[in-house]
Amino acid sequence: MQQYFIKENFENKSYTLNNDDSFHIIKVMRKNVEDKVYIAFSDGSRYICSIKEFINNRVIVEPYKKVDIETELPLNITIAIPPLKGSKFEFLIQKATELGVSNIVLFESERNVAKLKNDKIENKISRWEKIAKEAAEQSKRGIIPTILYKRSIQELIDDCSTYDYKLIAYEKESGNSSNHNLKEFLSNDLDKRSVIAVFGSEGGLSEKEVAVFNDYNYKSIGLGKRILRAETAPLFFISCVGYFAELS
Amino acid sequence: MQQYFIKENFENKSYTLNNDDSFHIIKVMRKNVEDKVYIAFSDGSRYICSIKEFINNRVIVEPYKKVDIETELPLNITIAIPPLKGSKFEFLIQKATELGVSNIVLFESERNVAKLKNDKIENKISRWEKIAKEAAEQSKRGIIPTILYKRSIQELIDDCSTYDYKLIAYEKESGNSSNHNLKEFLSNDLDKRSVIAVFGSEGGLSEKEVAVFNDYNYKSIGLGKRILRAETAPLFFISCVGYFAELS
């Protein structure tokens, strides 16, 4: 059953879906009155809702049955990464959302070739939010991950000071078998905690940048002996965290 | 340093690279005589090699220094999945290769919408092998994963009877918190073992198909509470196995 998001807390009343979702339900899914859809509300609750009527091409639904299955990971995972070239960032948003990420933070670094123009940032973020929303709907998430943009590493560090765990994936730690920082992090009780993990773009982070993060207590982690592409490394990380938080 | 594969066991002699790799070294990487490249040999050994000369647009290299860093996971991971639509399978090959997969087996199932035409299979496999080779070079793998094709589930089962561990990822086990099969598998000593994990296409595997695999001792595993796309589920699995085999 297809899921949609409504940006309101749940109340036992009828809801009018927005234009995009209404179009999707009527034209793509070809649903009729009395058909059912999943609706996720801003407070995290999810209901199977029944289609009550169509008014001016908008779909009106009413709650039918509460869904008690929790699909969110029990911790907040934030990944921070500079802009990537081509469609790689869009791919990353989709996959990270399926795997359970809470927030994706873009930040400007020394070596990222892909640059965001100031006047394009808002448009780009809208587009990325749409990708996150669609992936969250498809994977039946309870929330839509947020996409944020930070103009510098200092801004990123300042705005993310309250995380329980702070990590930075560093290529040079890949082959270092005496680095146990990832294992130590994963052996913690992750329930209701928050972690931020920083990754580099295609060109990696500079030693100087890594040192700045280290100064702010971001621990360097290695992700195995193979060289992972920029968009693959966060997926490996989120998969491992998800496993330990939910299945171990 | 860029890596290339030579399909011979290592001997202390000169090697002539093939047309594609020579073109890449000369035209894309713009290398000159005495520049260095990584070469991985069929026996798994890897050497930094020195470019000796160019003859008829082919690059001649000679071994310069052995590379002692092992980049292969200590176990054999095989994933089996039906054909997927569009470019999803190509994406999966690239990412699974980076993460350390050994073999990728395509098989025909009831519900896969993407169908391979008999007369196109060889061409398709050549194309996919090229993607695996490029991803293996980029991620500095010691081997190139193999791509195989099985016409039926029975053929897949018959040809894969010798694996130490046999698993099947089943959507219906996603929310089942009493299924500990993944955890049990990951708590084994994975060193020098082999595992095959079966996944469904976009439409999933039918209950009947899952039952057939179960009859042949494939244990059903869940991959967490969110619905992962067909191409994402194997990446979650390989990431977890890689972590336990190499980093835990």
Tab-separated table of C-alpha atoms in Angstrom:
chain	number	residue	atom	x	y	z
A	1	MET	CA	0.000	0.000	0.000
A	2	GLN	CA	1.408	3.375	-1.030
A	3	GLN	CA	2.328	5.801	1.768
A	4	TYR	CA	1.959	9.607	1.813
A	5	PHE	CA	2.999	12.248	4.338
A	6	ILE	CA	0.768	14.913	5.881
A	7	LYS	CA	2.575	17.789	7.576
A	8	GLU	CA	0.236	17.984	10.577
A	9	ASN	CA	-0.002	16.113	13.838
A	10	PHE	CA	-2.671	13.418	13.833
A	11	GLU	CA	-6.254	14.277	14.791
A	12	ASN	CA	-9.290	12.148	14.176
A	13	LYS	CA	-10.671	14.195	11.263
A	14	SER	CA	-10.670	14.341	7.462
A	15	TYR	CA	-7.590	15.537	5.596
A	16	THR	CA	-7.226	17.074	2.136
A	17	LEU	CA	-4.060	15.872	0.414
A	18	ASN	CA	-1.868	18.316	-1.514
A	19	ASN	CA	-1.853	18.594	-5.313
A	20	ASP	CA	1.141	16.318	-5.934
A	21	ASP	CA	-0.070	13.498	-3.713
A	22	SER	CA	-3.634	13.833	-5.040
A	23	PHE	CA	-2.360	13.616	-8.610
A	24	HIS	CA	-0.313	10.541	-7.690
A	25	ILE	CA	-3.277	8.796	-6.050
A	26	ILE	CA	-5.744	9.600	-8.858
A	27	LYS	CA	-3.606	9.429	-12.017
A	28	VAL	CA	-0.697	7.132	-11.151
A	29	MET	CA	-2.182	4.721	-8.605
A	30	ARG	CA	-5.724	5.054	-10.099
A	31	LYS	CA	-7.385	4.808	-6.701
A	32	ASN	CA	-11.133	5.159	-6.110
A	33	VAL	CA	-13.378	6.166	-3.222
A	34	GLU	CA	-13.065	3.674	-0.325
A	35	ASP	CA	-9.606	2.513	-1.436
A	36	LYS	CA	-6.972	2.657	1.296
A	37	VAL	CA	-3.632	4.491	1.575
A	38	TYR	CA	-1.002	4.771	4.329
A	39	ILE	CA	-0.659	8.263	5.801
A	40	ALA	CA	2.268	9.275	8.039
A	41	PHE	CA	1.716	12.358	10.228
A	42	SER	CA	4.249	14.851	11.594
A	43	ASP	CA	4.013	13.423	15.119
A	44	GLY	CA	5.278	10.094	13.764
A	45	SER	CA	1.940	8.303	13.929
A	46	ARG	CA	0.783	6.362	10.865
A	47	TYR	CA	-2.729	5.433	9.830
A	48	ILE	CA	-4.333	3.430	7.092
A	49	CYS	CA	-6.761	5.996	5.711
A	50	SER	CA	-9.792	5.518	3.528
A	51	ILE	CA	-10.412	7.730	0.474
A	52	LYS	CA	-13.660	9.574	1.235
A	53	GLU	CA	-14.114	11.705	-1.856
A	54	PHE	CA	-12.445	13.750	-4.611
A	55	ILE	CA	-13.048	17.522	-4.643
A	56	ASN	CA	-11.478	19.678	-7.395
A	57	ASN	CA	-8.838	17.010	-8.138
A	58	ARG	CA	-7.862	16.868	-4.479
A	59	VAL	CA	-8.179	13.668	-2.469
A	60	ILE	CA	-9.999	13.729	0.884
A	61	VAL	CA	-9.090	10.904	3.270
A	62	GLU	CA	-10.235	9.877	6.745
A	63	PRO	CA	-8.437	7.667	9.277
A	64	TYR	CA	-9.442	4.027	9.141
A	65	LYS	CA	-6.979	2.124	11.343
A	66	LYS	CA	-3.816	2.953	13.307
A	67	VAL	CA	-0.580	1.316	12.132
A	68	ASP	CA	1.416	0.176	15.117
A	69	ILE	CA	4.559	-1.024	13.357
A	70	GLU	CA	7.453	1.313	14.104
A	71	THR	CA	9.707	1.681	11.061
A	72	GLU	CA	12.101	4.304	12.412
A	73	LEU	CA	15.496	3.388	13.790
A	74	PRO	CA	15.745	4.008	17.553
A	75	LEU	CA	18.513	6.583	17.067
A	76	ASN	CA	19.141	9.739	15.061
A	77	ILE	CA	21.724	9.230	12.286
A	78	THR	CA	23.012	12.374	10.574
A	79	ILE	CA	25.449	12.221	7.690
A	80	ALA	CA	27.403	15.264	6.541
A	81	ILE	CA	29.048	15.319	3.114
A	82	PRO	CA	30.137	17.966	0.591
A	83	PRO	CA	28.229	18.312	-2.722
A	84	LEU	CA	28.952	15.485	-5.191
A	85	LYS	CA	29.106	15.529	-8.977
A	86	GLY	CA	26.236	14.576	-11.280
A	87	SER	CA	23.393	12.522	-9.891
A	88	LYS	CA	25.433	10.922	-7.106
A	89	PHE	CA	23.989	13.096	-4.371
A	90	GLU	CA	20.436	12.309	-5.471
A	91	PHE	CA	21.267	8.632	-5.419
A	92	LEU	CA	22.749	9.010	-1.932
A	93	ILE	CA	19.639	10.766	-0.622
A	94	GLN	CA	17.398	7.981	-1.930
A	95	LYS	CA	19.464	5.117	-0.560
A	96	ALA	CA	20.314	6.773	2.784
A	97	THR	CA	16.599	7.466	3.283
A	98	GLU	CA	15.670	3.827	2.652
A	99	LEU	CA	18.346	2.733	5.113
A	100	GLY	CA	16.996	5.014	7.856
A	101	VAL	CA	19.028	8.253	7.943
A	102	SER	CA	17.478	11.174	9.899
A	103	ASN	CA	19.337	14.167	8.443
A	104	ILE	CA	21.650	14.802	5.525
A	105	VAL	CA	23.871	17.865	5.842
A	106	LEU	CA	25.720	19.274	2.854
A	107	PHE	CA	28.777	21.349	3.593
A	108	GLU	CA	31.411	23.153	1.549
A	109	SER	CA	34.932	21.726	1.780
A	110	GLU	CA	38.282	22.512	0.139
A	111	ARG	CA	38.196	19.874	-2.536
A	112	ASN	CA	34.612	19.371	-3.633
A	113	VAL	CA	34.511	19.934	-7.393
A	114	ALA	CA	30.713	20.173	-7.440
A	115	LYS	CA	29.835	23.688	-6.269
A	116	LEU	CA	26.439	25.012	-5.245
A	117	LYS	CA	25.659	28.458	-6.595
A	118	ASN	CA	24.163	30.744	-3.957
A	119	ASP	CA	21.064	31.525	-6.011
A	120	LYS	CA	20.448	27.846	-6.793
A	121	ILE	CA	20.670	26.436	-3.273
A	122	GLU	CA	17.010	26.856	-2.374
A	123	ASN	CA	15.836	25.205	-5.605
A	124	LYS	CA	18.293	22.373	-5.215
A	125	ILE	CA	17.228	21.714	-1.632
A	126	SER	CA	13.557	21.645	-2.685
A	127	ARG	CA	14.411	19.071	-5.323
A	128	TRP	CA	16.420	16.967	-2.852
A	129	GLU	CA	13.631	17.177	-0.270
A	130	LYS	CA	11.272	15.761	-2.880
A	131	ILE	CA	13.618	12.818	-3.475
A	132	ALA	CA	13.820	12.212	0.281
A	133	LYS	CA	10.025	12.382	0.560
A	134	GLU	CA	9.482	9.874	-2.239
A	135	ALA	CA	12.070	7.470	-0.841
A	136	ALA	CA	10.559	7.835	2.656
A	137	GLU	CA	7.116	7.039	1.257
A	138	GLN	CA	8.366	4.046	-0.682
A	139	SER	CA	10.295	2.587	2.252
A	140	LYS	CA	7.438	3.320	4.683
A	141	ARG	CA	9.446	5.632	6.919
A	142	GLY	CA	7.699	7.458	9.768
A	143	ILE	CA	9.546	10.708	8.995
A	144	ILE	CA	11.089	12.454	5.987
A	145	PRO	CA	14.836	13.064	6.479
A	146	THR	CA	15.785	16.736	6.460
A	147	ILE	CA	18.337	18.176	4.038
A	148	LEU	CA	20.459	21.030	5.371
A	149	TYR	CA	23.233	23.165	3.900
A	150	LYS	CA	26.243	24.629	5.731
A	151	ARG	CA	28.531	27.156	4.100
A	152	SER	CA	31.657	25.989	5.893
A	153	ILE	CA	33.079	23.308	8.121
A	154	GLN	CA	33.013	25.749	11.038
A	155	GLU	CA	29.308	26.369	10.532
A	156	LEU	CA	28.719	22.610	10.401
A	157	ILE	CA	30.687	22.048	13.604
A	158	ASP	CA	28.995	24.929	15.436
A	159	ASP	CA	25.487	23.808	14.471
A	160	CYS	CA	26.069	20.136	15.303
A	161	SER	CA	27.639	20.465	18.742
A	162	THR	CA	24.982	18.539	20.661
A	163	TYR	CA	25.370	15.068	19.097
A	164	ASP	CA	26.129	12.147	21.445
A	165	TYR	CA	28.667	10.691	19.002
A	166	LYS	CA	30.750	12.500	16.396
A	167	LEU	CA	32.653	10.558	13.770
A	168	ILE	CA	34.595	11.305	10.604
A	169	ALA	CA	35.286	8.673	7.932
A	170	TYR	CA	38.866	9.044	6.824
A	171	GLU	CA	40.348	7.158	3.877
A	172	LYS	CA	43.755	6.932	5.548
A	173	GLU	CA	42.200	4.899	8.370
A	174	SER	CA	40.910	2.275	5.891
A	175	GLY	CA	43.894	-0.010	6.138
A	176	ASN	CA	44.657	0.797	9.796
A	177	SER	CA	43.697	-2.347	11.710
A	178	SER	CA	44.500	-0.721	15.053
A	179	ASN	CA	41.730	1.862	14.618
A	180	HIS	CA	38.771	0.488	16.602
A	181	ASN	CA	36.706	3.676	16.735
A	182	LEU	CA	33.866	2.306	14.589
A	183	LYS	CA	33.672	-0.879	16.650
A	184	GLU	CA	33.728	1.124	19.889
A	185	PHE	CA	30.924	3.356	18.671
A	186	LEU	CA	28.787	0.401	17.537
A	187	SER	CA	29.213	-1.399	20.852
A	188	ASN	CA	27.497	1.473	22.684
A	189	ASP	CA	23.841	1.415	23.613
A	190	LEU	CA	22.476	3.320	20.602
A	191	ASP	CA	18.909	3.620	21.822
A	192	LYS	CA	17.643	7.232	21.744
A	193	ARG	CA	21.135	8.501	20.916
A	194	SER	CA	22.331	10.713	18.095
A	195	VAL	CA	25.352	10.303	15.849
A	196	ILE	CA	26.815	12.545	13.172
A	197	ALA	CA	29.246	11.033	10.655
A	198	VAL	CA	31.245	13.249	8.291
A	199	PHE	CA	32.366	12.059	4.833
A	200	GLY	CA	34.486	13.591	2.071
A	201	SER	CA	33.552	14.307	-1.553
A	202	GLU	CA	35.183	12.549	-4.542
A	203	GLY	CA	38.467	14.310	-3.775
A	204	GLY	CA	38.350	13.477	-0.075
A	205	LEU	CA	38.852	15.819	2.862
A	206	SER	CA	42.260	17.446	3.349
A	207	GLU	CA	44.441	16.487	6.305
A	208	LYS	CA	43.921	19.983	7.649
A	209	GLU	CA	40.144	19.615	7.500
A	210	VAL	CA	40.266	16.235	9.214
A	211	ALA	CA	42.458	17.779	11.929
A	212	VAL	CA	39.854	20.512	12.505
A	213	PHE	CA	37.134	17.904	13.011
A	214	ASN	CA	39.437	15.908	15.298
A	215	ASP	CA	40.010	19.066	17.366
A	216	TYR	CA	36.254	19.202	17.928
A	217	ASN	CA	36.204	15.578	19.134
A	218	TYR	CA	35.138	13.949	15.887
A	219	LYS	CA	36.765	10.499	16.025
A	220	SER	CA	38.298	9.160	12.803
A	221	ILE	CA	36.858	5.851	11.610
A	222	GLY	CA	37.899	3.442	8.844
A	223	LEU	CA	35.273	1.642	6.761
A	224	GLY	CA	37.224	-1.395	5.587
A	225	LYS	CA	40.119	-2.021	3.233
A	226	ARG	CA	38.528	-1.217	-0.112
A	227	ILE	CA	38.290	2.322	-1.468
A	228	LEU	CA	34.604	3.237	-1.345
A	229	ARG	CA	33.263	5.975	-3.594
A	230	ALA	CA	32.018	9.113	-1.859
A	231	GLU	CA	28.356	8.123	-2.258
A	232	THR	CA	28.943	4.517	-1.131
A	233	ALA	CA	30.776	5.175	2.153
A	234	PRO	CA	27.747	6.686	3.976
A	235	LEU	CA	25.594	3.705	2.891
A	236	PHE	CA	28.073	1.267	4.435
A	237	PHE	CA	28.033	3.308	7.641
A	238	ILE	CA	24.237	3.643	7.890
A	239	SER	CA	23.823	-0.101	7.164
A	240	CYS	CA	26.154	-1.035	10.026
A	241	VAL	CA	24.508	1.378	12.466
A	242	GLY	CA	21.051	0.184	11.405
A	243	TYR	CA	22.025	-3.425	11.976
A	244	PHE	CA	23.350	-2.759	15.477
A	245	ALA	CA	20.442	-0.506	16.441
A	246	GLU	CA	17.696	-2.801	15.178
A	247	LEU	CA	18.819	-6.363	14.492
A	248	SER	CA	21.746	-7.290	16.722
B	1	MET	CA	47.316	5.370	-8.175
B	2	GLN	CA	45.041	3.753	-10.780
B	3	GLN	CA	44.774	-0.048	-10.708
B	4	TYR	CA	44.492	-2.444	-13.677
B	5	PHE	CA	43.973	-6.213	-13.877
B	6	ILE	CA	46.132	-8.687	-15.813
B	7	LYS	CA	44.571	-12.099	-16.391
B	8	GLU	CA	47.762	-14.091	-15.695
B	9	ASN	CA	49.462	-15.295	-12.566
B	10	PHE	CA	52.377	-13.118	-11.485
B	11	GLU	CA	55.871	-13.775	-12.843
B	12	ASN	CA	58.807	-11.453	-12.676
B	13	LYS	CA	58.699	-10.320	-16.329
B	14	SER	CA	57.314	-7.570	-18.570
B	15	TYR	CA	53.620	-7.435	-19.401
B	16	THR	CA	51.797	-5.896	-22.349
B	17	LEU	CA	48.468	-4.385	-21.291
B	18	ASN	CA	45.374	-4.866	-23.438
B	19	ASN	CA	43.964	-2.184	-25.757
B	20	ASP	CA	41.386	-0.792	-23.333
B	21	ASP	CA	43.773	-0.462	-20.405
B	22	SER	CA	46.522	0.948	-22.649
B	23	PHE	CA	44.107	3.546	-24.032
B	24	HIS	CA	43.073	4.457	-20.478
B	25	ILE	CA	46.685	4.847	-19.318
B	26	ILE	CA	47.818	6.871	-22.351
B	27	LYS	CA	44.777	8.971	-23.243
B	28	VAL	CA	42.801	9.300	-20.004
B	29	MET	CA	45.485	9.170	-17.297
B	30	ARG	CA	48.139	10.687	-19.637
B	31	LYS	CA	50.916	8.583	-18.139
B	32	ASN	CA	54.492	8.549	-19.399
B	33	VAL	CA	57.431	6.144	-19.333
B	34	GLU	CA	58.593	5.489	-15.739
B	35	ASP	CA	55.201	6.475	-14.279
B	36	LYS	CA	53.722	3.885	-11.921
B	37	VAL	CA	50.445	1.954	-11.963
B	38	TYR	CA	48.944	-0.748	-9.702
B	39	ILE	CA	48.546	-4.139	-11.375
B	40	ALA	CA	46.479	-6.962	-9.835
B	41	PHE	CA	47.229	-10.473	-11.127
B	42	SER	CA	44.956	-13.522	-11.354
B	43	ASP	CA	46.658	-15.225	-8.408
B	44	GLY	CA	45.586	-12.296	-6.203
B	45	SER	CA	49.047	-10.707	-5.952
B	46	ARG	CA	49.328	-6.969	-6.610
B	47	TYR	CA	52.376	-4.995	-7.729
B	48	ILE	CA	53.206	-1.397	-8.323
B	49	CYS	CA	54.526	-1.584	-11.884
B	50	SER	CA	56.615	0.865	-13.829
B	51	ILE	CA	55.738	1.859	-17.409
B	52	LYS	CA	58.678	0.662	-19.517
B	53	GLU	CA	57.650	1.704	-23.015
B	54	PHE	CA	54.794	2.180	-25.480
B	55	ILE	CA	54.679	-0.095	-28.543
B	56	ASN	CA	51.896	0.327	-31.143
B	57	ASN	CA	49.662	2.135	-28.628
B	58	ARG	CA	50.091	-0.682	-26.125
B	59	VAL	CA	51.629	-0.108	-22.696
B	60	ILE	CA	54.471	-2.363	-21.527
B	61	VAL	CA	54.971	-2.494	-17.745
B	62	GLU	CA	57.416	-4.234	-15.452
B	63	PRO	CA	57.041	-5.051	-11.740
B	64	TYR	CA	58.534	-2.452	-9.433
B	65	LYS	CA	57.352	-3.306	-5.892
B	66	LYS	CA	55.004	-5.849	-4.325
B	67	VAL	CA	51.901	-4.458	-2.599
B	68	ASP	CA	51.315	-6.326	0.634
B	69	ILE	CA	48.010	-4.774	1.654
B	70	GLU	CA	45.208	-7.330	1.343
B	71	THR	CA	41.994	-5.647	0.187
B	72	GLU	CA	39.831	-8.748	-0.190
B	73	LEU	CA	37.346	-9.776	2.482
B	74	PRO	CA	38.359	-13.041	4.198
B	75	LEU	CA	35.194	-14.808	2.976
B	76	ASN	CA	33.358	-15.403	-0.286
B	77	ILE	CA	30.092	-13.444	-0.538
B	78	THR	CA	27.756	-14.374	-3.393
B	79	ILE	CA	24.523	-12.535	-4.023
B	80	ALA	CA	21.795	-13.949	-6.257
B	81	ILE	CA	19.065	-11.676	-7.629
B	82	PRO	CA	16.711	-11.673	-10.640
B	83	PRO	CA	17.242	-9.085	-13.415
B	84	LEU	CA	16.179	-5.551	-12.418
B	85	LYS	CA	14.687	-2.772	-14.510
B	86	GLY	CA	16.654	0.054	-16.130
B	87	SER	CA	20.117	0.799	-14.795
B	88	LYS	CA	19.509	-0.605	-11.318
B	89	PHE	CA	21.435	-3.784	-11.929
B	90	GLU	CA	24.462	-1.860	-13.206
B	91	PHE	CA	24.341	0.308	-10.130
B	92	LEU	CA	24.146	-2.798	-7.938
B	93	ILE	CA	27.187	-4.377	-9.628
B	94	GLN	CA	29.244	-1.234	-9.065
B	95	LYS	CA	28.311	-0.792	-5.418
B	96	ALA	CA	28.434	-4.507	-4.496
B	97	THR	CA	31.916	-4.679	-6.051
B	98	GLU	CA	33.153	-1.720	-4.005
B	99	LEU	CA	31.767	-3.337	-0.853
B	100	GLY	CA	33.586	-6.620	-1.520
B	101	VAL	CA	31.193	-9.103	-3.201
B	102	SER	CA	32.809	-12.169	-4.847
B	103	ASN	CA	30.084	-13.311	-7.241
B	104	ILE	CA	26.811	-11.912	-8.524
B	105	VAL	CA	24.357	-14.478	-9.852
B	106	LEU	CA	21.340	-13.440	-11.921
B	107	PHE	CA	18.435	-15.840	-11.988
B	108	GLU	CA	14.980	-15.914	-13.551
B	109	SER	CA	12.074	-15.783	-11.101
B	110	GLU	CA	8.280	-15.627	-11.430
B	111	ARG	CA	7.853	-11.928	-10.962
B	112	ASN	CA	10.855	-10.172	-12.469
B	113	VAL	CA	9.522	-7.679	-14.997
B	114	ALA	CA	12.943	-7.163	-16.573
B	115	LYS	CA	13.570	-10.138	-18.865
B	116	LEU	CA	16.834	-11.162	-20.497
B	117	LYS	CA	16.480	-12.219	-24.123
B	118	ASN	CA	18.404	-15.413	-24.895
B	119	ASP	CA	20.405	-13.847	-27.717
B	120	LYS	CA	21.328	-10.798	-25.618
B	121	ILE	CA	22.610	-12.570	-22.511
B	122	GLU	CA	26.221	-12.882	-23.618
B	123	ASN	CA	26.429	-9.205	-24.600
B	124	LYS	CA	24.798	-8.123	-21.396
B	125	ILE	CA	27.155	-10.204	-19.274
B	126	SER	CA	30.176	-8.729	-21.112
B	127	ARG	CA	28.871	-5.260	-20.340
B	128	TRP	CA	28.295	-6.116	-16.676
B	129	GLU	CA	31.742	-7.712	-16.378
B	130	LYS	CA	33.208	-4.441	-17.604
B	131	ILE	CA	31.343	-2.521	-14.900
B	132	ALA	CA	32.593	-4.995	-12.271
B	133	LYS	CA	36.154	-4.659	-13.597
B	134	GLU	CA	36.088	-0.843	-13.463
B	135	ALA	CA	34.610	-0.831	-9.965
B	136	ALA	CA	37.190	-3.422	-8.830
B	137	GLU	CA	40.007	-1.267	-10.223
B	138	GLN	CA	38.661	1.880	-8.626
B	139	SER	CA	38.179	0.279	-5.210
B	140	LYS	CA	41.564	-1.529	-5.404
B	141	ARG	CA	40.084	-5.032	-5.192
B	142	GLY	CA	42.389	-8.030	-5.589
B	143	ILE	CA	39.858	-9.837	-7.808
B	144	ILE	CA	37.075	-8.946	-10.243
B	145	PRO	CA	33.712	-10.359	-9.100
B	146	THR	CA	32.205	-12.854	-11.527
B	147	ILE	CA	28.754	-12.383	-13.063
B	148	LEU	CA	26.775	-15.571	-13.695
B	149	TYR	CA	23.341	-16.289	-15.143
B	150	LYS	CA	20.971	-19.122	-14.151
B	151	ARG	CA	17.849	-19.893	-16.155
B	152	SER	CA	15.807	-21.051	-13.182
B	153	ILE	CA	15.743	-21.249	-9.421
B	154	GLN	CA	16.428	-24.978	-9.637
B	155	GLU	CA	19.557	-24.359	-11.709
B	156	LEU	CA	20.693	-21.761	-9.167
B	157	ILE	CA	20.101	-24.138	-6.258
B	158	ASP	CA	21.834	-27.076	-7.985
B	159	ASP	CA	24.898	-25.039	-8.943
B	160	CYS	CA	25.280	-23.413	-5.514
B	161	SER	CA	25.006	-26.462	-3.280
B	162	THR	CA	28.447	-26.225	-1.707
B	163	TYR	CA	28.138	-22.907	0.154
B	164	ASP	CA	28.765	-22.937	3.924
B	165	TYR	CA	25.833	-20.596	4.560
B	166	LYS	CA	22.674	-20.146	2.496
B	167	LEU	CA	20.329	-17.261	3.164
B	168	ILE	CA	17.295	-15.708	1.538
B	169	ALA	CA	16.166	-12.140	2.257
B	170	TYR	CA	12.424	-12.148	2.633
B	171	GLU	CA	10.316	-8.982	2.923
B	172	LYS	CA	7.828	-10.675	5.233
B	173	GLU	CA	10.607	-11.240	7.780
B	174	SER	CA	11.359	-7.480	7.907
B	175	GLY	CA	9.078	-6.738	10.820
B	176	ASN	CA	9.532	-10.111	12.529
B	177	SER	CA	11.623	-9.386	15.608
B	178	SER	CA	11.804	-13.075	16.537
B	179	ASN	CA	13.770	-13.924	13.371
B	180	HIS	CA	17.406	-14.026	14.474
B	181	ASN	CA	18.821	-15.794	11.416
B	182	LEU	CA	20.903	-12.827	10.244
B	183	LYS	CA	22.343	-12.316	13.719
B	184	GLU	CA	23.114	-16.035	14.049
B	185	PHE	CA	24.874	-16.060	10.700
B	186	LEU	CA	26.935	-12.950	11.535
B	187	SER	CA	28.017	-14.369	14.895
B	188	ASN	CA	29.773	-17.294	13.140
B	189	ASP	CA	33.472	-17.304	12.393
B	190	LEU	CA	33.345	-16.032	8.810
B	191	ASP	CA	37.012	-16.545	7.989
B	192	LYS	CA	37.524	-18.570	4.780
B	193	ARG	CA	33.814	-19.373	4.617
B	194	SER	CA	31.326	-18.849	1.802
B	195	VAL	CA	27.818	-17.419	1.934
B	196	ILE	CA	25.147	-17.081	-0.728
B	197	ALA	CA	22.277	-14.653	-0.130
B	198	VAL	CA	19.231	-14.618	-2.410
B	199	PHE	CA	17.173	-11.462	-3.050
B	200	GLY	CA	13.978	-10.732	-4.985
B	201	SER	CA	13.442	-8.317	-7.870
B	202	GLU	CA	11.172	-5.240	-7.653
B	203	GLY	CA	8.120	-7.499	-7.391
B	204	GLY	CA	9.687	-9.720	-4.744
B	205	LEU	CA	9.859	-13.505	-4.681
B	206	SER	CA	6.615	-15.484	-4.425
B	207	GLU	CA	5.820	-17.453	-1.267
B	208	LYS	CA	6.170	-20.614	-3.331
B	209	GLU	CA	9.667	-19.617	-4.471
B	210	VAL	CA	10.748	-18.765	-0.940
B	211	ALA	CA	9.425	-22.171	0.186
B	212	VAL	CA	11.558	-23.892	-2.468
B	213	PHE	CA	14.678	-22.141	-1.198
B	214	ASN	CA	13.712	-22.977	2.404
B	215	ASP	CA	13.383	-26.654	1.379
B	216	TYR	CA	17.005	-26.530	0.260
B	217	ASN	CA	18.093	-25.116	3.633
B	218	TYR	CA	18.218	-21.443	2.685
B	219	LYS	CA	17.350	-19.632	5.925
B	220	SER	CA	15.033	-16.619	5.674
B	221	ILE	CA	16.495	-13.352	6.988
B	222	GLY	CA	14.968	-9.928	7.607
B	223	LEU	CA	16.955	-6.763	6.866
B	224	GLY	CA	15.257	-4.287	9.199
B	225	LYS	CA	11.895	-2.612	9.367
B	226	ARG	CA	12.029	-0.347	6.349
B	227	ILE	CA	11.142	-1.555	2.841
B	228	LEU	CA	14.426	-1.583	0.921
B	229	ARG	CA	14.412	-1.403	-2.864
B	230	ALA	CA	15.621	-4.507	-4.693
B	231	GLU	CA	19.012	-2.958	-5.466
B	232	THR	CA	19.497	-1.592	-1.916
B	233	ALA	CA	18.867	-4.797	0.061
B	234	PRO	CA	22.038	-6.600	-1.130
B	235	LEU	CA	24.139	-3.530	-0.254
B	236	PHE	CA	22.821	-3.546	3.306
B	237	PHE	CA	23.644	-7.251	3.550
B	238	ILE	CA	27.172	-7.003	2.093
B	239	SER	CA	27.924	-3.996	4.351
B	240	CYS	CA	26.960	-5.950	7.483
B	241	VAL	CA	28.927	-9.042	6.453
B	242	GLY	CA	31.921	-6.900	5.520
B	243	TYR	CA	31.856	-5.184	8.884
B	244	PHE	CA	31.765	-8.458	10.817
B	245	ALA	CA	34.392	-10.122	8.625
B	246	GLU	CA	36.857	-7.251	8.673
B	247	LEU	CA	36.198	-4.642	11.356
B	248	SER	CA	34.455	-6.227	14.337
